[in-house]
Amino acid sequence: TTKFTRASDIPVAFVEKNVKLRGKLHHITEKGMEVEHIPISIPFITLIQRKWQSKGLLLVRLAGVELAPGGMAWLQRELKPKQMIWFQLLGREDSALECLVLVNKGRFLSMCLNEEILRQGLGRTARIEGLHHDSRLYWKLHKRLLRAELKALKKNKGIWREESYSERIRDRISNNKFVQTLKQFASWLRGS
């Protein structure tokens, strides 16, 4: 029922047990997502607690994901301000939380943003900070993230997109010195 306003407020036991918390998205920045934690509400107690709760936002980062330049733009299009998200605590680094971030998509479906970004080819798999390298959970999550990244690679999406044969030929022709000289000559003739 406690509202967390800083990463350091969250008990170590919560991080160790990988507790899921609920929050309201406020901003997406270069550092991560700024989320207002929404505690479990108990009717009478919550009313009293609201008077003493401080204001603050938690910095939530996508664990195991290194965003590509298009990744942040995709997140800003996909997520709306004040949208409810769930974030599973995996680690805490300075003032940021390393999390798996889940977004509801319909009544019974949810989407893991960490996996979806990799599936779209908008990032690369990175080390999951905060989890022990030899833990079972680390390898289970890392395998899920690698599978998502492999799907983008196979489908030629995002950063994994390769130019087609015709695009490569067109680029080679347009970058050819002789063709560039001809273009300059043609523009000089038009100008005369």
Coordinates of N, CA, C and O in Angstrom, one line a residue:
T1 N 0.8 -1.2 0.0 CA 0.0 0.0 0.0 C 0.9 1.3 0.0 O 0.3 2.3 -0.1
T2 N 2.2 1.1 0.1 CA 3.1 2.3 0.2 C 3.3 2.8 -1.3 O 3.6 1.9 -2.1
K3 N 3.3 4.1 -1.5 CA 3.7 4.6 -2.8 C 5.1 4.9 -2.8 O 5.7 5.6 -2.0
F4 N 5.8 4.3 -3.8 CA 7.3 4.5 -4.0 C 7.5 5.7 -4.9 O 6.9 5.7 -6.0
T5 N 8.3 6.6 -4.5 CA 8.6 7.8 -5.3 C 10.0 7.9 -5.8 O 10.4 8.7 -6.6
R6 N 10.9 7.0 -5.2 CA 12.3 6.9 -5.6 C 12.7 5.4 -5.7 O 12.1 4.6 -4.9
A7 N 13.6 5.1 -6.5 CA 14.1 3.7 -6.6 C 14.6 3.2 -5.2 O 14.4 2.0 -4.9
S8 N 15.3 4.1 -4.5 CA 15.8 3.7 -3.2 C 14.8 3.4 -2.2 O 15.1 2.7 -1.2
D9 N 13.5 3.8 -2.4 CA 12.4 3.6 -1.4 C 12.0 2.1 -1.5 O 11.4 1.6 -0.5
I10 N 12.2 1.5 -2.6 CA 11.7 0.1 -2.8 C 12.6 -0.8 -2.0 O 13.8 -0.8 -2.2
P11 N 12.0 -1.7 -1.1 CA 12.7 -2.6 -0.3 C 13.5 -3.6 -1.2 O 13.1 -4.0 -2.2
V12 N 14.7 -3.9 -0.7 CA 15.6 -4.9 -1.4 C 14.9 -6.2 -1.6 O 15.0 -6.8 -2.7
A13 N 14.0 -6.6 -0.6 CA 13.3 -7.9 -0.8 C 12.4 -7.9 -2.0 O 12.2 -8.9 -2.6
F14 N 11.8 -6.7 -2.3 CA 10.9 -6.6 -3.5 C 11.7 -6.9 -4.8 O 11.3 -7.6 -5.7
V15 N 12.9 -6.3 -4.8 CA 13.8 -6.5 -6.0 C 14.2 -7.9 -6.1 O 14.2 -8.5 -7.2
E16 N 14.6 -8.5 -5.0 CA 15.1 -9.9 -4.9 C 14.0 -10.9 -5.3 O 14.3 -11.9 -6.0
K17 N 12.8 -10.6 -5.0 CA 11.7 -11.5 -5.3 C 11.0 -11.2 -6.6 O 10.0 -11.8 -7.0
N18 N 11.6 -10.2 -7.3 CA 11.1 -9.8 -8.7 C 9.6 -9.4 -8.6 O 8.8 -9.9 -9.5
V19 N 9.2 -8.6 -7.7 CA 7.8 -8.2 -7.5 C 7.3 -7.4 -8.7 O 8.1 -6.6 -9.2
K20 N 6.1 -7.5 -9.1 CA 5.5 -6.7 -10.1 C 4.7 -5.5 -9.5 O 4.0 -5.7 -8.5
L21 N 5.0 -4.3 -10.0 CA 4.3 -3.1 -9.5 C 3.5 -2.5 -10.6 O 3.8 -2.7 -11.8
R22 N 2.6 -1.7 -10.3 CA 1.7 -1.1 -11.3 C 2.0 0.4 -11.2 O 2.3 1.0 -10.2
G23 N 1.9 1.0 -12.4 CA 2.2 2.5 -12.4 C 1.6 3.1 -13.6 O 1.0 2.5 -14.5
K24 N 1.6 4.5 -13.6 CA 1.1 5.3 -14.7 C 2.2 6.0 -15.4 O 3.0 6.7 -14.7
L25 N 2.3 5.8 -16.7 CA 3.4 6.4 -17.5 C 3.2 7.9 -17.5 O 2.1 8.4 -17.8
H26 N 4.3 8.6 -17.4 CA 4.3 10.1 -17.5 C 5.1 10.5 -18.7 O 4.6 11.3 -19.5
H27 N 6.4 10.1 -18.8 CA 7.3 10.6 -19.9 C 8.2 9.4 -20.3 O 8.5 8.5 -19.5
I28 N 8.6 9.5 -21.6 CA 9.6 8.6 -22.1 C 10.8 9.5 -22.4 O 10.7 10.4 -23.2
T29 N 12.0 9.2 -21.8 CA 13.2 10.0 -22.0 C 14.3 9.2 -22.5 O 14.2 8.0 -22.6
E30 N 15.5 9.8 -22.7 CA 16.7 9.1 -23.1 C 17.1 8.1 -22.0 O 17.6 7.0 -22.4
K31 N 16.8 8.4 -20.8 CA 17.3 7.6 -19.7 C 16.3 6.4 -19.4 O 16.7 5.4 -18.8
G32 N 15.1 6.5 -19.8 CA 14.1 5.5 -19.5 C 12.7 6.1 -19.4 O 12.4 7.2 -19.9
M33 N 11.8 5.3 -18.8 CA 10.4 5.8 -18.7 C 10.2 6.3 -17.3 O 10.6 5.7 -16.3
E34 N 9.5 7.5 -17.2 CA 9.2 8.0 -15.9 C 7.8 7.6 -15.5 O 6.8 7.9 -16.3
V35 N 7.7 6.8 -14.4 CA 6.4 6.2 -14.1 C 6.0 6.6 -12.6 O 6.9 6.6 -11.7
E36 N 4.8 6.9 -12.5 CA 4.2 7.2 -11.1 C 3.7 5.8 -10.6 O 2.8 5.2 -11.2
H37 N 4.3 5.4 -9.5 CA 3.9 4.1 -8.9 C 2.4 4.3 -8.3 O 2.1 5.3 -7.7
I38 N 1.6 3.3 -8.6 CA 0.2 3.3 -8.0 C 0.1 2.1 -7.1 O 0.1 1.0 -7.5
P39 N 0.1 2.4 -5.8 CA 0.1 1.2 -4.8 C -1.3 0.5 -4.8 O -2.3 1.0 -5.4
I40 N -1.3 -0.6 -4.2 CA -2.5 -1.4 -4.0 C -3.4 -0.5 -3.1 O -3.0 0.0 -2.1
S41 N -4.7 -0.4 -3.5 CA -5.6 0.5 -2.7 C -6.5 -0.3 -1.8 O -7.1 -1.3 -2.3
I42 N -6.6 0.1 -0.6 CA -7.5 -0.5 0.4 C -8.4 0.7 0.8 O -7.9 1.7 1.3
P43 N -9.7 0.6 0.5 CA -10.6 1.8 0.5 C -10.3 2.8 1.6 O -10.0 3.9 1.3
F44 N -10.4 2.5 2.9 CA -10.3 3.5 3.9 C -8.9 4.0 4.1 O -8.6 5.1 4.3
I45 N -8.0 3.0 4.2 CA -6.6 3.3 4.4 C -6.0 4.1 3.3 O -5.2 5.1 3.6
T46 N -6.3 3.9 2.1 CA -5.7 4.6 1.0 C -6.1 6.1 1.0 O -5.3 7.0 0.8
L47 N -7.4 6.4 1.4 CA -7.8 7.8 1.6 C -6.9 8.5 2.6 O -6.5 9.7 2.3
I48 N -6.6 7.9 3.7 CA -5.8 8.5 4.7 C -4.4 8.7 4.3 O -3.8 9.7 4.5
Q49 N -3.9 7.6 3.6 CA -2.5 7.7 3.2 C -2.2 8.7 2.1 O -1.1 9.3 2.1
R50 N -3.1 9.0 1.3 CA -2.9 10.0 0.2 C -2.5 11.3 0.7 O -1.7 12.0 0.0
K51 N -2.9 11.7 1.8 CA -2.6 13.0 2.4 C -1.1 13.1 2.7 O -0.5 14.2 2.6
W52 N -0.5 12.0 3.0 CA 1.0 12.0 3.4 C 1.9 11.5 2.3 O 3.1 11.6 2.5
Q53 N 1.3 11.0 1.3 CA 2.2 10.5 0.2 C 2.9 11.6 -0.5 O 2.3 12.6 -0.9
S54 N 4.2 11.4 -0.8 CA 5.0 12.4 -1.5 C 4.8 12.2 -3.0 O 4.4 11.1 -3.4
K55 N 5.2 13.2 -3.7 CA 5.1 13.2 -5.2 C 6.5 12.8 -5.7 O 7.5 13.2 -5.2
G56 N 6.5 12.0 -6.8 CA 7.8 11.6 -7.4 C 7.5 10.5 -8.4 O 6.5 9.8 -8.4
L57 N 8.5 10.4 -9.3 CA 8.4 9.4 -10.4 C 9.6 8.5 -10.3 O 10.7 8.9 -10.0
L58 N 9.3 7.3 -10.7 CA 10.3 6.2 -10.7 C 10.9 6.2 -12.2 O 10.1 6.3 -13.1
L59 N 12.2 6.0 -12.3 CA 12.8 5.8 -13.6 C 12.9 4.4 -13.9 O 13.6 3.6 -13.2
V60 N 12.2 3.9 -14.9 CA 12.1 2.5 -15.3 C 12.8 2.3 -16.6 O 12.4 3.0 -17.6
R61 N 13.7 1.4 -16.6 CA 14.4 1.0 -17.9 C 14.0 -0.4 -18.3 O 13.8 -1.2 -17.5
L62 N 14.1 -0.6 -19.6 CA 13.8 -1.9 -20.2 C 15.0 -2.8 -20.0 O 16.0 -2.6 -20.6
A63 N 14.9 -3.8 -19.1 CA 16.0 -4.7 -18.8 C 16.3 -5.6 -20.0 O 15.4 -6.1 -20.7
G64 N 17.6 -5.7 -20.3 CA 18.1 -6.6 -21.4 C 17.9 -6.0 -22.8 O 18.1 -6.7 -23.7
V65 N 17.6 -4.7 -22.9 CA 17.4 -4.1 -24.2 C 18.3 -2.9 -24.3 O 18.2 -2.0 -23.5
E66 N 19.0 -2.8 -25.4 CA 19.7 -1.6 -25.8 C 19.0 -1.0 -27.0 O 19.0 -1.5 -28.1
L67 N 18.3 0.1 -26.7 CA 17.4 0.7 -27.7 C 18.2 1.3 -28.9 O 19.3 1.9 -28.7
A68 N 17.7 1.1 -30.1 CA 18.2 1.7 -31.3 C 17.6 3.1 -31.4 O 16.6 3.3 -30.8
P69 N 18.1 4.0 -32.3 CA 17.5 5.3 -32.4 C 15.9 5.3 -32.7 O 15.2 6.1 -32.1
G70 N 15.5 4.4 -33.5 CA 14.0 4.3 -33.7 C 13.2 3.7 -32.6 O 12.0 3.8 -32.6
G71 N 13.9 3.1 -31.6 CA 13.2 2.5 -30.5 C 12.4 3.4 -29.6 O 11.3 3.2 -29.3
M72 N 13.0 4.6 -29.4 CA 12.4 5.6 -28.5 C 11.2 6.2 -29.2 O 10.1 6.4 -28.6
A73 N 11.3 6.4 -30.5 CA 10.2 7.0 -31.3 C 9.0 6.0 -31.3 O 7.9 6.4 -31.2
W74 N 9.3 4.7 -31.4 CA 8.3 3.7 -31.4 C 7.6 3.6 -30.1 O 6.4 3.5 -30.0
L75 N 8.4 3.7 -29.0 CA 7.8 3.7 -27.7 C 6.8 4.9 -27.5 O 5.8 4.8 -26.9
Q76 N 7.3 6.1 -28.0 CA 6.4 7.3 -27.8 C 5.2 7.2 -28.6 O 4.1 7.7 -28.2
R77 N 5.2 6.5 -29.8 CA 4.0 6.3 -30.6 C 3.1 5.2 -29.9 O 1.9 5.4 -29.9
E78 N 3.7 4.2 -29.4 CA 2.9 3.1 -28.9 C 2.3 3.3 -27.5 O 1.2 2.9 -27.2
L79 N 3.0 4.1 -26.7 CA 2.5 4.3 -25.3 C 2.0 5.7 -25.2 O 2.5 6.7 -25.7
K80 N 0.9 5.9 -24.5 CA 0.2 7.2 -24.3 C 0.5 7.6 -22.9 O 0.6 6.8 -21.9
P81 N 0.6 9.0 -22.7 CA 0.8 9.5 -21.3 C -0.4 9.1 -20.4 O -1.5 8.9 -20.9
K82 N -0.2 8.8 -19.2 CA -1.2 8.4 -18.2 C -1.6 6.9 -18.4 O -2.5 6.5 -17.8
Q83 N -0.9 6.2 -19.3 CA -1.3 4.8 -19.6 C -0.8 3.9 -18.4 O 0.3 4.1 -17.9
M84 N -1.6 2.9 -18.0 CA -1.2 2.0 -17.0 C -0.3 1.0 -17.5 O -0.5 0.4 -18.6
I85 N 0.8 0.7 -16.8 CA 1.7 -0.3 -17.1 C 2.1 -1.1 -15.9 O 1.9 -0.7 -14.8
W86 N 2.5 -2.3 -16.1 CA 3.1 -3.2 -15.0 C 4.6 -3.3 -15.2 O 5.0 -3.4 -16.4
F87 N 5.3 -3.2 -14.2 CA 6.8 -3.4 -14.3 C 7.3 -4.4 -13.3 O 7.0 -4.2 -12.1
Q88 N 8.0 -5.4 -13.7 CA 8.5 -6.4 -12.9 C 9.9 -6.1 -12.5 O 10.8 -5.9 -13.4
L89 N 10.2 -5.9 -11.2 CA 11.5 -5.5 -10.8 C 12.6 -6.6 -11.0 O 12.4 -7.8 -10.5
L90 N 13.6 -6.3 -11.7 CA 14.7 -7.3 -11.9 C 16.0 -6.8 -11.2 O 16.9 -7.6 -10.9
G91 N 16.2 -5.5 -11.1 CA 17.4 -4.9 -10.5 C 17.2 -3.4 -10.3 O 16.3 -2.8 -10.8
R92 N 18.1 -2.9 -9.5 CA 18.1 -1.5 -9.2 C 19.6 -1.0 -9.4 O 20.5 -1.5 -8.8
E93 N 19.7 0.0 -10.2 CA 21.0 0.6 -10.4 C 20.9 2.1 -10.2 O 20.2 2.8 -11.0
D94 N 21.6 2.6 -9.2 CA 21.6 4.0 -8.8 C 20.1 4.4 -8.6 O 19.5 4.0 -7.7
S95 N 19.6 5.3 -9.5 CA 18.2 5.8 -9.3 C 17.3 5.2 -10.3 O 16.1 5.7 -10.4
A96 N 17.7 4.2 -11.0 CA 16.8 3.6 -12.0 C 16.5 2.1 -11.7 O 17.3 1.5 -11.0
L97 N 15.4 1.7 -12.2 CA 15.0 0.3 -12.0 C 15.1 -0.4 -13.3 O 14.6 0.1 -14.3
E98 N 15.7 -1.6 -13.3 CA 15.7 -2.5 -14.5 C 14.5 -3.4 -14.4 O 14.4 -4.1 -13.4
C99 N 13.6 -3.3 -15.4 CA 12.4 -4.1 -15.3 C 12.0 -4.7 -16.6 O 12.4 -4.3 -17.7
L100 N 11.1 -5.7 -16.5 CA 10.3 -6.2 -17.6 C 9.0 -5.3 -17.6 O 8.4 -5.2 -16.5
V101 N 8.7 -4.7 -18.7 CA 7.5 -3.8 -18.7 C 6.4 -4.4 -19.5 O 6.6 -4.8 -20.6
L102 N 5.2 -4.5 -18.9 CA 4.1 -5.1 -19.5 C 3.0 -4.1 -19.7 O 2.7 -3.3 -18.8
V103 N 2.3 -4.2 -20.9 CA 1.3 -3.3 -21.2 C 0.1 -4.1 -21.6 O 0.2 -5.1 -22.4
N104 N -1.1 -3.8 -21.1 CA -2.3 -4.5 -21.4 C -2.8 -4.2 -22.8 O -2.8 -3.0 -23.3
K105 N -3.1 -5.2 -23.6 CA -3.6 -5.1 -24.9 C -4.9 -5.9 -25.0 O -4.9 -7.1 -25.3
G106 N -5.9 -5.3 -24.6 CA -7.2 -6.0 -24.5 C -7.5 -6.5 -23.1 O -6.7 -6.3 -22.2
R107 N -8.5 -7.3 -23.0 CA -8.9 -7.7 -21.6 C -8.0 -8.8 -21.1 O -7.7 -8.7 -19.9
F108 N -7.6 -9.8 -21.9 CA -6.8 -10.9 -21.4 C -5.4 -10.9 -21.9 O -4.6 -11.8 -21.6
L109 N -5.0 -10.0 -22.8 CA -3.7 -10.0 -23.4 C -2.8 -8.9 -22.9 O -3.3 -7.8 -22.6
S110 N -1.6 -9.2 -22.7 CA -0.6 -8.2 -22.4 C 0.6 -8.4 -23.3 O 0.9 -9.5 -23.8
M111 N 1.4 -7.3 -23.5 CA 2.5 -7.3 -24.3 C 3.7 -6.9 -23.5 O 3.7 -5.9 -22.7
C112 N 4.8 -7.7 -23.6 CA 6.1 -7.4 -22.9 C 6.8 -6.4 -23.9 O 7.2 -6.8 -25.0
L113 N 7.0 -5.2 -23.4 CA 7.7 -4.2 -24.3 C 9.1 -4.6 -24.6 O 9.6 -4.3 -25.7
N114 N 9.8 -5.2 -23.6 CA 11.2 -5.6 -23.8 C 11.3 -6.5 -25.0 O 12.1 -6.3 -25.9
E115 N 10.4 -7.5 -25.1 CA 10.4 -8.5 -26.2 C 9.9 -7.8 -27.5 O 10.5 -8.0 -28.6
E116 N 8.9 -7.0 -27.4 CA 8.3 -6.4 -28.6 C 9.3 -5.4 -29.3 O 9.4 -5.4 -30.6
I117 N 10.1 -4.7 -28.6 CA 11.1 -3.8 -29.2 C 12.1 -4.6 -30.0 O 12.5 -4.3 -31.1
L118 N 12.5 -5.8 -29.4 CA 13.5 -6.6 -30.1 C 12.8 -7.3 -31.3 O 13.4 -7.4 -32.3
R119 N 11.6 -7.7 -31.2 CA 10.8 -8.3 -32.3 C 10.6 -7.4 -33.4 O 10.6 -7.8 -34.6
Q120 N 10.6 -6.1 -33.2 CA 10.4 -5.1 -34.2 C 11.7 -4.7 -34.8 O 11.8 -3.9 -35.7
G121 N 12.8 -5.1 -34.2 CA 14.2 -4.8 -34.7 C 14.6 -3.4 -34.3 O 15.4 -2.7 -35.0
L122 N 14.1 -2.9 -33.2 CA 14.3 -1.5 -32.7 C 15.3 -1.5 -31.5 O 15.4 -0.5 -30.8
G123 N 16.0 -2.6 -31.4 CA 17.0 -2.6 -30.3 C 17.8 -3.9 -30.4 O 17.5 -4.8 -31.2
R124 N 18.8 -4.0 -29.5 CA 19.6 -5.3 -29.4 C 19.5 -5.8 -28.0 O 19.3 -5.1 -27.0
T125 N 19.7 -7.1 -27.9 CA 19.7 -7.8 -26.6 C 21.0 -7.3 -25.9 O 22.1 -7.3 -26.5
A126 N 20.8 -7.0 -24.6 CA 22.0 -6.6 -23.8 C 22.0 -7.4 -22.5 O 21.0 -8.2 -22.2
R127 N 23.0 -7.3 -21.7 CA 23.0 -8.0 -20.4 C 21.9 -7.4 -19.5 O 21.6 -6.2 -19.5
I128 N 21.3 -8.3 -18.8 CA 20.2 -7.9 -17.9 C 20.8 -7.5 -16.5 O 21.3 -8.4 -15.8
E129 N 20.9 -6.2 -16.3 CA 21.5 -5.7 -15.1 C 20.7 -6.0 -13.9 O 19.4 -5.9 -14.0
G130 N 21.3 -6.3 -12.8 CA 20.6 -6.6 -11.6 C 20.3 -8.0 -11.3 O 20.2 -8.4 -10.1
L131 N 20.3 -8.9 -12.3 CA 20.1 -10.3 -12.0 C 21.5 -11.0 -12.1 O 22.3 -10.6 -12.9
H132 N 21.6 -12.0 -11.2 CA 22.9 -12.7 -11.2 C 23.0 -13.5 -12.5 O 22.0 -14.2 -13.0
H133 N 24.2 -13.5 -13.0 CA 24.5 -14.2 -14.3 C 24.2 -15.7 -14.3 O 23.8 -16.3 -15.3
D134 N 24.3 -16.3 -13.1 CA 24.1 -17.7 -13.0 C 22.7 -18.1 -12.6 O 22.4 -19.3 -12.4
S135 N 21.8 -17.2 -12.4 CA 20.5 -17.5 -12.0 C 19.6 -18.1 -13.1 O 19.8 -17.8 -14.3
R136 N 18.7 -18.9 -12.7 CA 17.8 -19.5 -13.7 C 16.9 -18.5 -14.4 O 16.7 -18.6 -15.6
L137 N 16.4 -17.5 -13.6 CA 15.6 -16.4 -14.2 C 16.3 -15.6 -15.3 O 15.8 -15.3 -16.3
Y138 N 17.6 -15.4 -15.0 CA 18.4 -14.6 -16.0 C 18.4 -15.3 -17.3 O 18.2 -14.7 -18.3
W139 N 18.7 -16.6 -17.3 CA 18.8 -17.3 -18.6 C 17.5 -17.5 -19.2 O 17.4 -17.5 -20.5
K140 N 16.4 -17.7 -18.4 CA 15.1 -17.8 -19.0 C 14.7 -16.5 -19.7 O 14.2 -16.6 -20.9
L141 N 14.9 -15.4 -19.1 CA 14.6 -14.1 -19.7 C 15.5 -13.8 -20.9 O 15.1 -13.3 -22.0
H142 N 16.8 -14.1 -20.8 CA 17.8 -13.8 -21.8 C 17.4 -14.6 -23.1 O 17.5 -14.1 -24.2
K143 N 17.0 -15.8 -22.9 CA 16.6 -16.7 -24.0 C 15.4 -16.1 -24.7 O 15.3 -16.1 -25.9
R144 N 14.4 -15.6 -23.9 CA 13.2 -15.0 -24.5 C 13.5 -13.8 -25.4 O 13.0 -13.6 -26.5
L145 N 14.4 -13.0 -24.8 CA 14.9 -11.8 -25.5 C 15.6 -12.1 -26.8 O 15.4 -11.5 -27.8
L146 N 16.5 -13.1 -26.7 CA 17.3 -13.5 -27.9 C 16.3 -14.1 -29.0 O 16.6 -13.8 -30.2
R147 N 15.3 -14.8 -28.6 CA 14.3 -15.3 -29.6 C 13.6 -14.2 -30.3 O 13.4 -14.3 -31.5
A148 N 13.2 -13.2 -29.5 CA 12.6 -12.0 -30.1 C 13.5 -11.3 -31.1 O 13.0 -10.9 -32.2
E149 N 14.7 -11.2 -30.7 CA 15.7 -10.5 -31.6 C 15.9 -11.3 -32.9 O 16.0 -10.8 -34.0
L150 N 15.9 -12.7 -32.7 CA 16.1 -13.6 -33.9 C 15.0 -13.4 -34.9 O 15.2 -13.5 -36.1
K151 N 13.7 -13.2 -34.3 CA 12.6 -13.1 -35.2 C 12.8 -11.8 -36.1 O 12.4 -11.8 -37.3
A152 N 13.2 -10.7 -35.5 CA 13.5 -9.5 -36.3 C 14.6 -9.7 -37.3 O 14.5 -9.3 -38.5
L153 N 15.6 -10.5 -37.0 CA 16.7 -10.8 -37.9 C 16.2 -11.6 -39.1 O 16.5 -11.3 -40.2
K154 N 15.4 -12.6 -38.8 CA 14.8 -13.5 -39.8 C 13.9 -12.8 -40.8 O 13.8 -13.0 -41.9
K155 N 13.1 -11.8 -40.2 CA 12.1 -11.1 -41.0 C 12.7 -9.8 -41.6 O 12.0 -9.0 -42.2
N156 N 14.0 -9.6 -41.3 CA 14.7 -8.4 -41.9 C 14.1 -7.1 -41.5 O 13.8 -6.2 -42.3
K157 N 13.8 -7.0 -40.2 CA 13.1 -5.8 -39.7 C 14.1 -4.9 -38.9 O 15.1 -5.3 -38.3
G158 N 13.7 -3.6 -38.9 CA 14.4 -2.6 -38.1 C 15.9 -2.5 -38.5 O 16.3 -2.4 -39.6
I159 N 16.7 -2.6 -37.4 CA 18.2 -2.5 -37.6 C 18.8 -3.6 -38.4 O 19.9 -3.6 -38.8
W160 N 18.0 -4.7 -38.5 CA 18.5 -5.9 -39.2 C 18.1 -5.9 -40.7 O 18.4 -6.8 -41.4
R161 N 17.5 -4.8 -41.1 CA 17.0 -4.7 -42.5 C 18.2 -4.6 -43.4 O 19.1 -3.8 -43.2
E162 N 18.2 -5.4 -44.4 CA 19.3 -5.4 -45.5 C 18.7 -4.8 -46.7 O 17.5 -5.1 -47.0
E163 N 19.5 -4.1 -47.5 CA 19.0 -3.5 -48.7 C 18.8 -4.7 -49.7 O 19.5 -5.6 -49.7
S164 N 17.8 -4.5 -50.6 CA 17.6 -5.5 -51.6 C 18.6 -5.3 -52.7 O 19.3 -4.3 -52.7
Y165 N 18.7 -6.3 -53.6 CA 19.7 -6.2 -54.7 C 19.5 -5.0 -55.5 O 20.5 -4.3 -55.8
S166 N 18.3 -4.7 -55.9 CA 18.0 -3.5 -56.7 C 18.4 -2.2 -56.0 O 18.9 -1.2 -56.6
E167 N 18.2 -2.1 -54.7 CA 18.6 -0.9 -53.9 C 20.1 -0.8 -53.9 O 20.6 0.4 -54.0
R168 N 20.8 -1.9 -53.7 CA 22.2 -1.8 -53.7 C 22.8 -1.4 -55.1 O 23.7 -0.5 -55.1
I169 N 22.2 -1.9 -56.2 CA 22.6 -1.5 -57.5 C 22.4 0.0 -57.7 O 23.3 0.7 -58.2
R170 N 21.2 0.5 -57.3 CA 20.8 1.9 -57.5 C 21.8 2.8 -56.7 O 22.2 3.8 -57.2
D171 N 22.1 2.4 -55.5 CA 23.1 3.2 -54.7 C 24.5 3.2 -55.3 O 25.1 4.2 -55.3
R172 N 24.9 2.1 -55.8 CA 26.2 2.0 -56.5 C 26.3 2.9 -57.7 O 27.3 3.6 -58.0
I173 N 25.2 2.9 -58.5 CA 25.2 3.7 -59.7 C 25.1 5.2 -59.3 O 25.9 6.0 -59.9
S174 N 24.3 5.6 -58.4 CA 24.2 7.0 -58.0 C 25.5 7.5 -57.3 O 25.8 8.7 -57.4
N175 N 26.2 6.6 -56.7 CA 27.5 7.0 -56.0 C 28.7 6.9 -56.9 O 29.8 7.3 -56.5
N176 N 28.5 6.4 -58.2 CA 29.6 6.3 -59.1 C 30.1 7.7 -59.5 O 29.3 8.6 -59.8
K177 N 31.4 7.8 -59.6 CA 32.0 9.1 -59.9 C 31.6 9.6 -61.3 O 31.3 10.8 -61.5
F178 N 31.6 8.7 -62.3 CA 31.3 9.1 -63.6 C 29.8 9.6 -63.7 O 29.5 10.6 -64.3
V179 N 28.9 8.9 -63.0 CA 27.5 9.3 -63.0 C 27.3 10.7 -62.3 O 26.6 11.5 -62.8
Q180 N 28.1 10.9 -61.2 CA 28.0 12.2 -60.5 C 28.5 13.3 -61.4 O 28.0 14.4 -61.4
T181 N 29.6 13.0 -62.2 CA 30.2 14.0 -63.1 C 29.1 14.4 -64.2 O 29.0 15.5 -64.6
L182 N 28.5 13.3 -64.7 CA 27.4 13.5 -65.7 C 26.3 14.4 -65.2 O 25.8 15.3 -65.9
K183 N 25.9 14.2 -63.9 CA 24.8 14.9 -63.3 C 25.2 16.4 -63.2 O 24.5 17.3 -63.4
Q184 N 26.5 16.6 -62.8 CA 27.0 18.0 -62.6 C 27.0 18.7 -64.0 O 26.7 19.9 -64.1
F185 N 27.5 18.0 -65.0 CA 27.5 18.5 -66.4 C 26.1 18.9 -66.9 O 25.9 20.0 -67.4
A186 N 25.1 18.0 -66.6 CA 23.8 18.2 -67.0 C 23.2 19.5 -66.3 O 22.5 20.3 -66.9
S187 N 23.5 19.6 -65.0 CA 23.0 20.8 -64.3 C 23.7 22.1 -64.8 O 23.0 23.1 -64.8
W188 N 24.9 22.0 -65.2 CA 25.6 23.1 -65.7 C 25.0 23.5 -67.1 O 24.9 24.7 -67.3
L189 N 24.7 22.5 -67.9 CA 24.1 22.8 -69.2 C 22.7 23.5 -69.0 O 22.4 24.5 -69.7
R190 N 21.9 23.0 -68.0 CA 20.6 23.7 -67.7 C 20.8 25.1 -67.3 O 19.9 25.9 -67.5
G191 N 21.8 25.3 -66.5 CA 22.0 26.7 -66.0 C 22.6 27.7 -67.0 O 22.4 28.9 -66.9
S192 N 23.1 27.2 -68.1 CA 23.7 28.1 -69.1 C 22.7 28.6 -70.1 O 21.7 28.2 -70.4

